[in-house]
PDB file of C-alpha atoms in Angstrom:
ATOM      1  CA  MET A  13      72.273 -29.213-111.391  1.00 55.00           C
ATOM      2  CA  THR A  14      69.216 -27.106-112.157  1.00 61.00           C
ATOM      3  CA  GLU A  15      66.942 -25.695-109.461  1.00 63.00           C
ATOM      4  CA  THR A  16      64.348 -28.415-110.094  1.00 67.00           C
ATOM      5  CA  GLU A  17      66.817 -31.314-109.956  1.00 77.00           C
ATOM      6  CA  GLN A  18      67.273 -33.153-106.700  1.00 80.00           C
ATOM      7  CA  PRO A  19      70.764 -34.131-105.618  1.00 88.00           C
ATOM      8  CA  ALA A  20      71.406 -37.851-106.149  1.00 90.00           C
ATOM      9  CA  VAL A  21      72.283 -38.190-102.471  1.00 92.00           C
ATOM     10  CA  ARG A  22      71.173 -35.986 -99.590  1.00 93.00           C
ATOM     11  CA  ARG A  23      72.379 -35.877 -96.012  1.00 95.00           C
ATOM     12  CA  VAL A  24      69.798 -36.728 -93.347  1.00 96.00           C
ATOM     13  CA  GLY A  25      72.175 -36.987 -90.390  1.00 97.00           C
ATOM     14  CA  SER A  26      75.835 -36.530 -89.510  1.00 97.00           C
ATOM     15  CA  ARG A  27      78.289 -37.254 -86.714  1.00 97.00           C
ATOM     16  CA  VAL A  28      81.970 -36.522 -86.161  1.00 97.00           C
ATOM     17  CA  VAL A  29      83.887 -39.771 -85.707  1.00 97.00           C
ATOM     18  CA  TYR A  30      87.438 -38.354 -85.462  1.00 97.00           C
ATOM     19  CA  GLU A  31      89.086 -34.952 -85.294  1.00 95.00           C
ATOM     20  CA  ASN A  32      92.654 -33.620 -84.965  1.00 93.00           C
ATOM     21  CA  PRO A  33      94.407 -30.345 -85.906  1.00 90.00           C
ATOM     22  CA  TRP A  34      94.743 -31.420 -89.559  1.00 90.00           C
ATOM     23  CA  MET A  35      91.415 -33.066 -90.374  1.00 93.00           C
ATOM     24  CA  LEU A  36      87.911 -33.954 -89.330  1.00 95.00           C
ATOM     25  CA  VAL A  37      86.269 -37.250 -90.283  1.00 97.00           C
ATOM     26  CA  ARG A  38      82.508 -37.479 -90.237  1.00 97.00           C
ATOM     27  CA  GLU A  39      79.993 -40.140 -91.079  1.00 97.00           C
ATOM     28  CA  ASP A  40      76.853 -38.941 -92.812  1.00 96.00           C
ATOM     29  CA  GLU A  41      73.603 -40.842 -92.983  1.00 97.00           C
ATOM     30  CA  VAL A  42      72.357 -40.320 -96.536  1.00 96.00           C
ATOM     31  CA  GLU A  43      69.241 -40.920 -98.574  1.00 95.00           C
ATOM     32  CA  ARG A  44      69.416 -41.760-102.281  1.00 94.00           C
ATOM     33  CA  LEU A  45      66.907 -40.800-104.990  1.00 92.00           C
ATOM     34  CA  ASP A  46      65.127 -44.152-104.655  1.00 94.00           C
ATOM     35  CA  GLY A  47      64.631 -43.554-100.910  1.00 94.00           C
ATOM     36  CA  SER A  48      67.191 -46.127 -99.801  1.00 96.00           C
ATOM     37  CA  ARG A  49      69.551 -45.096 -97.036  1.00 97.00           C
ATOM     38  CA  GLY A  50      73.230 -45.601 -96.404  1.00 96.00           C
ATOM     39  CA  ILE A  51      76.309 -44.008 -94.900  1.00 96.00           C
ATOM     40  CA  TYR A  52      79.028 -41.889 -96.418  1.00 93.00           C
ATOM     41  CA  GLY A  53      82.418 -41.207 -94.819  1.00 95.00           C
ATOM     42  CA  ILE A  54      83.803 -37.701 -95.423  1.00 95.00           C
ATOM     43  CA  ILE A  55      87.251 -36.297 -94.653  1.00 95.00           C
ATOM     44  CA  GLU A  56      87.188 -32.532 -94.106  1.00 94.00           C
ATOM     45  CA  LYS A  57      90.440 -30.685 -94.720  1.00 94.00           C
ATOM     46  CA  PRO A  58      90.967 -27.082 -95.837  1.00 94.00           C
ATOM     47  CA  ASP A  59      91.972 -26.347 -99.403  1.00 94.00           C
ATOM     48  CA  PHE A  60      95.683 -26.132-100.063  1.00 96.00           C
ATOM     49  CA  ALA A  61      97.959 -24.340-102.496  1.00 97.00           C
ATOM     50  CA  LEU A  62     100.373 -26.025-104.877  1.00 98.00           C
ATOM     51  CA  VAL A  63     103.161 -24.039-106.521  1.00 98.00           C
ATOM     52  CA  ILE A  64     105.095 -24.879-109.680  1.00 98.00           C
ATOM     53  CA  PRO A  65     108.369 -22.940-109.270  1.00 98.00           C
ATOM     54  CA  ALA A  66     109.706 -22.700-112.830  1.00 98.00           C
ATOM     55  CA  GLU A  67     113.166 -21.558-113.812  1.00 97.00           C
ATOM     56  CA  GLY A  68     113.998 -21.812-117.502  1.00 95.00           C
ATOM     57  CA  ASP A  69     113.016 -25.292-118.611  1.00 95.00           C
ATOM     58  CA  ALA A  70     113.209 -26.759-115.107  1.00 98.00           C
ATOM     59  CA  PHE A  71     111.198 -26.936-111.896  1.00 98.00           C
ATOM     60  CA  HIS A  72     112.187 -26.593-108.252  1.00 97.00           C
ATOM     61  CA  MET A  73     110.942 -29.801-106.647  1.00 97.00           C
ATOM     62  CA  VAL A  74     110.822 -31.019-103.055  1.00 96.00           C
ATOM     63  CA  GLU A  75     111.295 -34.558-101.789  1.00 95.00           C
ATOM     64  CA  GLU A  76     110.234 -35.898 -98.421  1.00 94.00           C
ATOM     65  CA  PHE A  77     109.220 -39.061 -96.619  1.00 92.00           C
ATOM     66  CA  ARG A  78     105.476 -39.593 -96.893  1.00 90.00           C
ATOM     67  CA  TYR A  79     104.379 -41.601 -93.883  1.00 90.00           C
ATOM     68  CA  PRO A  80     101.072 -42.960 -95.307  1.00 91.00           C
ATOM     69  CA  ILE A  81     102.875 -44.616 -98.249  1.00 92.00           C
ATOM     70  CA  GLY A  82     106.093 -45.400 -96.357  1.00 94.00           C
ATOM     71  CA  ARG A  83     108.554 -43.864 -98.806  1.00 94.00           C
ATOM     72  CA  ARG A  84     110.180 -40.706-100.102  1.00 94.00           C
ATOM     73  CA  THR A  85     108.664 -39.048-103.166  1.00 94.00           C
ATOM     74  CA  TRP A  86     109.137 -35.838-105.140  1.00 97.00           C
ATOM     75  CA  SER A  87     106.445 -33.215-105.634  1.00 97.00           C
ATOM     76  CA  PHE A  88     105.842 -29.542-106.215  1.00 98.00           C
ATOM     77  CA  PRO A  89     105.772 -27.443-103.015  1.00 97.00           C
ATOM     78  CA  GLN A  90     102.302 -27.503-101.493  1.00 96.00           C
ATOM     79  CA  GLY A  91     100.425 -27.203 -98.251  1.00 93.00           C
ATOM     80  CA  SER A  92      97.846 -25.547 -96.052  1.00 93.00           C
ATOM     81  CA  LEU A  93      97.827 -23.672 -92.761  1.00 90.00           C
ATOM     82  CA  PRO A  94      97.984 -25.468 -89.414  1.00 86.00           C
ATOM     83  CA  ASP A  95      94.873 -26.050 -87.283  1.00 89.00           C
ATOM     84  CA  ARG A  96      92.620 -26.265 -90.361  1.00 89.00           C
ATOM     85  CA  ARG A  97      92.762 -22.482 -90.798  1.00 90.00           C
ATOM     86  CA  ARG A  98      91.951 -21.044 -94.191  1.00 89.00           C
ATOM     87  CA  ALA A  99      93.883 -18.453 -96.185  1.00 92.00           C
ATOM     88  CA  GLU A 100      93.627 -16.655 -99.485  1.00 96.00           C
ATOM     89  CA  PRO A 101      95.055 -18.996-102.149  1.00 97.00           C
ATOM     90  CA  GLU A 102      97.755 -16.597-103.398  1.00 97.00           C
ATOM     91  CA  GLU A 103      98.879 -15.761 -99.864  1.00 96.00           C
ATOM     92  CA  LEU A 104      99.070 -19.471 -99.049  1.00 96.00           C
ATOM     93  CA  ALA A 105     101.004 -20.207-102.261  1.00 97.00           C
ATOM     94  CA  ARG A 106     103.627 -17.558-101.460  1.00 97.00           C
ATOM     95  CA  LEU A 107     103.932 -18.846 -97.891  1.00 95.00           C
ATOM     96  CA  GLU A 108     104.334 -22.511 -98.907  1.00 95.00           C
ATOM     97  CA  LEU A 109     106.884 -21.656-101.601  1.00 97.00           C
ATOM     98  CA  ALA A 110     109.003 -19.647 -99.153  1.00 95.00           C
ATOM     99  CA  GLN A 111     108.682 -22.164 -96.301  1.00 93.00           C
ATOM    100  CA  GLU A 112     109.558 -25.246 -98.319  1.00 94.00           C
ATOM    101  CA  THR A 113     112.145 -23.864-100.758  1.00 95.00           C
ATOM    102  CA  GLY A 114     113.175 -20.404 -99.552  1.00 95.00           C
ATOM    103  CA  LEU A 115     112.167 -19.055-102.961  1.00 97.00           C
ATOM    104  CA  ARG A 116     110.142 -15.877-103.472  1.00 97.00           C
ATOM    105  CA  ALA A 117     108.111 -15.419-106.659  1.00 98.00           C
ATOM    106  CA  GLY A 118     108.204 -12.112-108.510  1.00 97.00           C
ATOM    107  CA  THR A 119     105.264 -13.364-110.581  1.00 97.00           C
ATOM    108  CA  LEU A 120     102.579 -15.781-109.440  1.00 98.00           C
ATOM    109  CA  THR A 121     100.057 -16.939-112.065  1.00 98.00           C
ATOM    110  CA  HIS A 122      96.905 -18.795-111.008  1.00 98.00           C
ATOM    111  CA  LEU A 123      96.461 -21.831-113.293  1.00 98.00           C
ATOM    112  CA  GLY A 124      93.274 -23.256-111.810  1.00 98.00           C
ATOM    113  CA  HIS A 125      91.462 -24.976-108.966  1.00 97.00           C
ATOM    114  CA  LEU A 126      91.089 -28.757-108.737  1.00 96.00           C
ATOM    115  CA  ASN A 127      89.532 -31.202-106.295  1.00 95.00           C
ATOM    116  CA  CYS A 128      91.483 -34.090-104.881  1.00 89.00           C
ATOM    117  CA  SER A 129      89.974 -37.373-103.700  1.00 87.00           C
ATOM    118  CA  HIS A 130      86.516 -36.006-104.459  1.00 88.00           C
ATOM    119  CA  GLY A 131      84.985 -39.385-103.627  1.00 88.00           C
ATOM    120  CA  THR A 132      86.006 -39.034 -99.962  1.00 90.00           C
ATOM    121  CA  SER A 133      86.728 -35.346 -99.385  1.00 92.00           C
ATOM    122  CA  GLY A 134      85.635 -31.868-100.406  1.00 90.00           C
ATOM    123  CA  GLN A 135      89.259 -30.659-100.260  1.00 93.00           C
ATOM    124  CA  GLY A 136      90.575 -28.832-103.288  1.00 93.00           C
ATOM    125  CA  PHE A 137      93.699 -26.988-104.258  1.00 96.00           C
ATOM    126  CA  ASP A 138      94.736 -23.930-106.211  1.00 98.00           C
ATOM    127  CA  VAL A 139      97.645 -24.288-108.620  1.00 98.00           C
ATOM    128  CA  PHE A 140     100.065 -21.427-109.198  1.00 98.00           C
ATOM    129  CA  LEU A 141     102.996 -20.976-111.576  1.00 98.00           C
ATOM    130  CA  ALA A 142     105.827 -19.116-109.818  1.00 98.00           C
ATOM    131  CA  THR A 143     108.405 -17.302-111.960  1.00 98.00           C
ATOM    132  CA  ASP A 144     110.955 -14.504-111.522  1.00 98.00           C
ATOM    133  CA  LEU A 145     112.280 -16.407-108.520  1.00 97.00           C
ATOM    134  CA  THR A 146     114.575 -15.020-105.827  1.00 95.00           C
ATOM    135  CA  ALA A 147     116.463 -17.336-103.468  1.00 94.00           C
ATOM    136  CA  GLY A 148     116.146 -17.104 -99.688  1.00 91.00           C
ATOM    137  CA  GLU A 149     116.167 -19.289 -96.598  1.00 88.00           C
ATOM    138  CA  ALA A 150     113.604 -22.070 -96.213  1.00 89.00           C
ATOM    139  CA  ASP A 151     111.565 -22.092 -92.981  1.00 85.00           C
ATOM    140  CA  ARG A 152     110.173 -25.618 -92.842  1.00 85.00           C
ATOM    141  CA  GLU A 153     107.662 -26.982 -90.369  1.00 80.00           C
ATOM    142  CA  PRO A 154     108.751 -29.805 -88.001  1.00 78.00           C
ATOM    143  CA  GLU A 155     107.074 -32.410 -90.240  1.00 79.00           C
ATOM    144  CA  GLU A 156     109.234 -31.179 -93.148  1.00 79.00           C
ATOM    145  CA  GLN A 157     112.650 -31.419 -91.485  1.00 80.00           C
ATOM    146  CA  ASP A 158     113.729 -34.249 -93.819  1.00 87.00           C
ATOM    147  CA  MET A 159     112.678 -32.295 -96.929  1.00 90.00           C
ATOM    148  CA  ARG A 160     115.153 -31.939 -99.780  1.00 93.00           C
ATOM    149  CA  GLN A 161     114.889 -29.755-102.829  1.00 94.00           C
ATOM    150  CA  ARG A 162     116.546 -29.451-106.202  1.00 96.00           C
ATOM    151  CA  LEU A 163     116.095 -27.990-109.654  1.00 97.00           C
ATOM    152  CA  VAL A 164     114.795 -30.709-111.988  1.00 98.00           C
ATOM    153  CA  PRO A 165     114.978 -30.329-115.791  1.00 98.00           C
ATOM    154  CA  ARG A 166     111.579 -30.782-117.433  1.00 96.00           C
ATOM    155  CA  ALA A 167     112.644 -33.901-119.355  1.00 96.00           C
ATOM    156  CA  GLU A 168     113.798 -35.513-116.102  1.00 97.00           C
ATOM    157  CA  PHE A 169     110.534 -34.491-114.408  1.00 97.00           C
ATOM    158  CA  ALA A 170     108.580 -36.483-117.018  1.00 96.00           C
ATOM    159  CA  GLU A 171     110.886 -39.460-116.432  1.00 97.00           C
ATOM    160  CA  MET A 172     110.338 -39.134-112.654  1.00 97.00           C
ATOM    161  CA  ILE A 173     106.593 -39.541-113.225  1.00 96.00           C
ATOM    162  CA  ARG A 174     107.149 -42.569-115.455  1.00 96.00           C
ATOM    163  CA  ASP A 175     109.503 -44.348-113.031  1.00 96.00           C
ATOM    164  CA  GLY A 176     107.500 -43.635-109.860  1.00 94.00           C
ATOM    165  CA  ARG A 177     109.683 -41.017-108.166  1.00 95.00           C
ATOM    166  CA  VAL A 178     106.731 -38.615-108.543  1.00 96.00           C
ATOM    167  CA  THR A 179     103.525 -40.322-107.373  1.00 95.00           C
ATOM    168  CA  ASP A 180     101.678 -37.297-105.979  1.00 95.00           C
ATOM    169  CA  ASP A 181      98.444 -36.949-107.949  1.00 95.00           C
ATOM    170  CA  SER A 182      98.228 -33.219-107.229  1.00 96.00           C
ATOM    171  CA  THR A 183     101.674 -32.654-108.757  1.00 97.00           C
ATOM    172  CA  VAL A 184     100.763 -34.579-111.904  1.00 97.00           C
ATOM    173  CA  ALA A 185      97.410 -32.778-112.200  1.00 97.00           C
ATOM    174  CA  ALA A 186      99.130 -29.401-111.707  1.00 97.00           C
ATOM    175  CA  TYR A 187     101.565 -30.260-114.492  1.00 97.00           C
ATOM    176  CA  THR A 188      98.561 -30.911-116.745  1.00 97.00           C
ATOM    177  CA  LEU A 189      97.194 -27.420-115.937  1.00 97.00           C
ATOM    178  CA  LEU A 190     100.625 -25.942-116.720  1.00 98.00           C
ATOM    179  CA  THR A 191     100.749 -27.767-120.050  1.00 97.00           C
ATOM    180  CA  LEU A 192      97.257 -26.518-120.974  1.00 97.00           C
ATOM    181  CA  HIS A 193      98.272 -22.976-119.919  1.00 96.00           C
ATOM    182  CA  GLU A 194     101.327 -23.126-122.164  1.00 96.00           C
ATOM    183  CA  GLN A 195      99.250 -24.296-125.154  1.00 95.00           C
ATOM    184  CA  ARG A 196      97.189 -21.078-125.124  1.00 90.00           C
TER     185      ARG A 196
END
């Protein structure tokens, strides 16, 4: 958007409708370019880090029960700090990798930053490729006590996306960034 362009929608009022340690939901009163008014619901959550732990031609994946969808699914390790605190992306990536898998990365390569659910939230995430891995003990949060992990060959990972064992959009998007990185 140039300096002379107006945003297509501007906020004229706002109120918090719900808040807990993980998110804030607000309802904004907005005005469109034509002067008409409406409301927009926004979910505020801090950015998170997603880590692709690669070993040879395989990835360390985690599986857990996801309450909102009512089933277990596989994904790359990912997360944010409690109480909506913010952290440097690389620091957060190293923390999430160690907490969820016990792995430590000798090399962490930033692959990019993406937005998730950008129609309802400003939340984004940084994607990192973790290599030169060293094993250690996982230190999972209470919500992650059912988490499992395993090394998944790349060919099986693609099949897991096709058959619905991987449904996490952030994991699939991160894999796209990895693929583009590898094509350089």
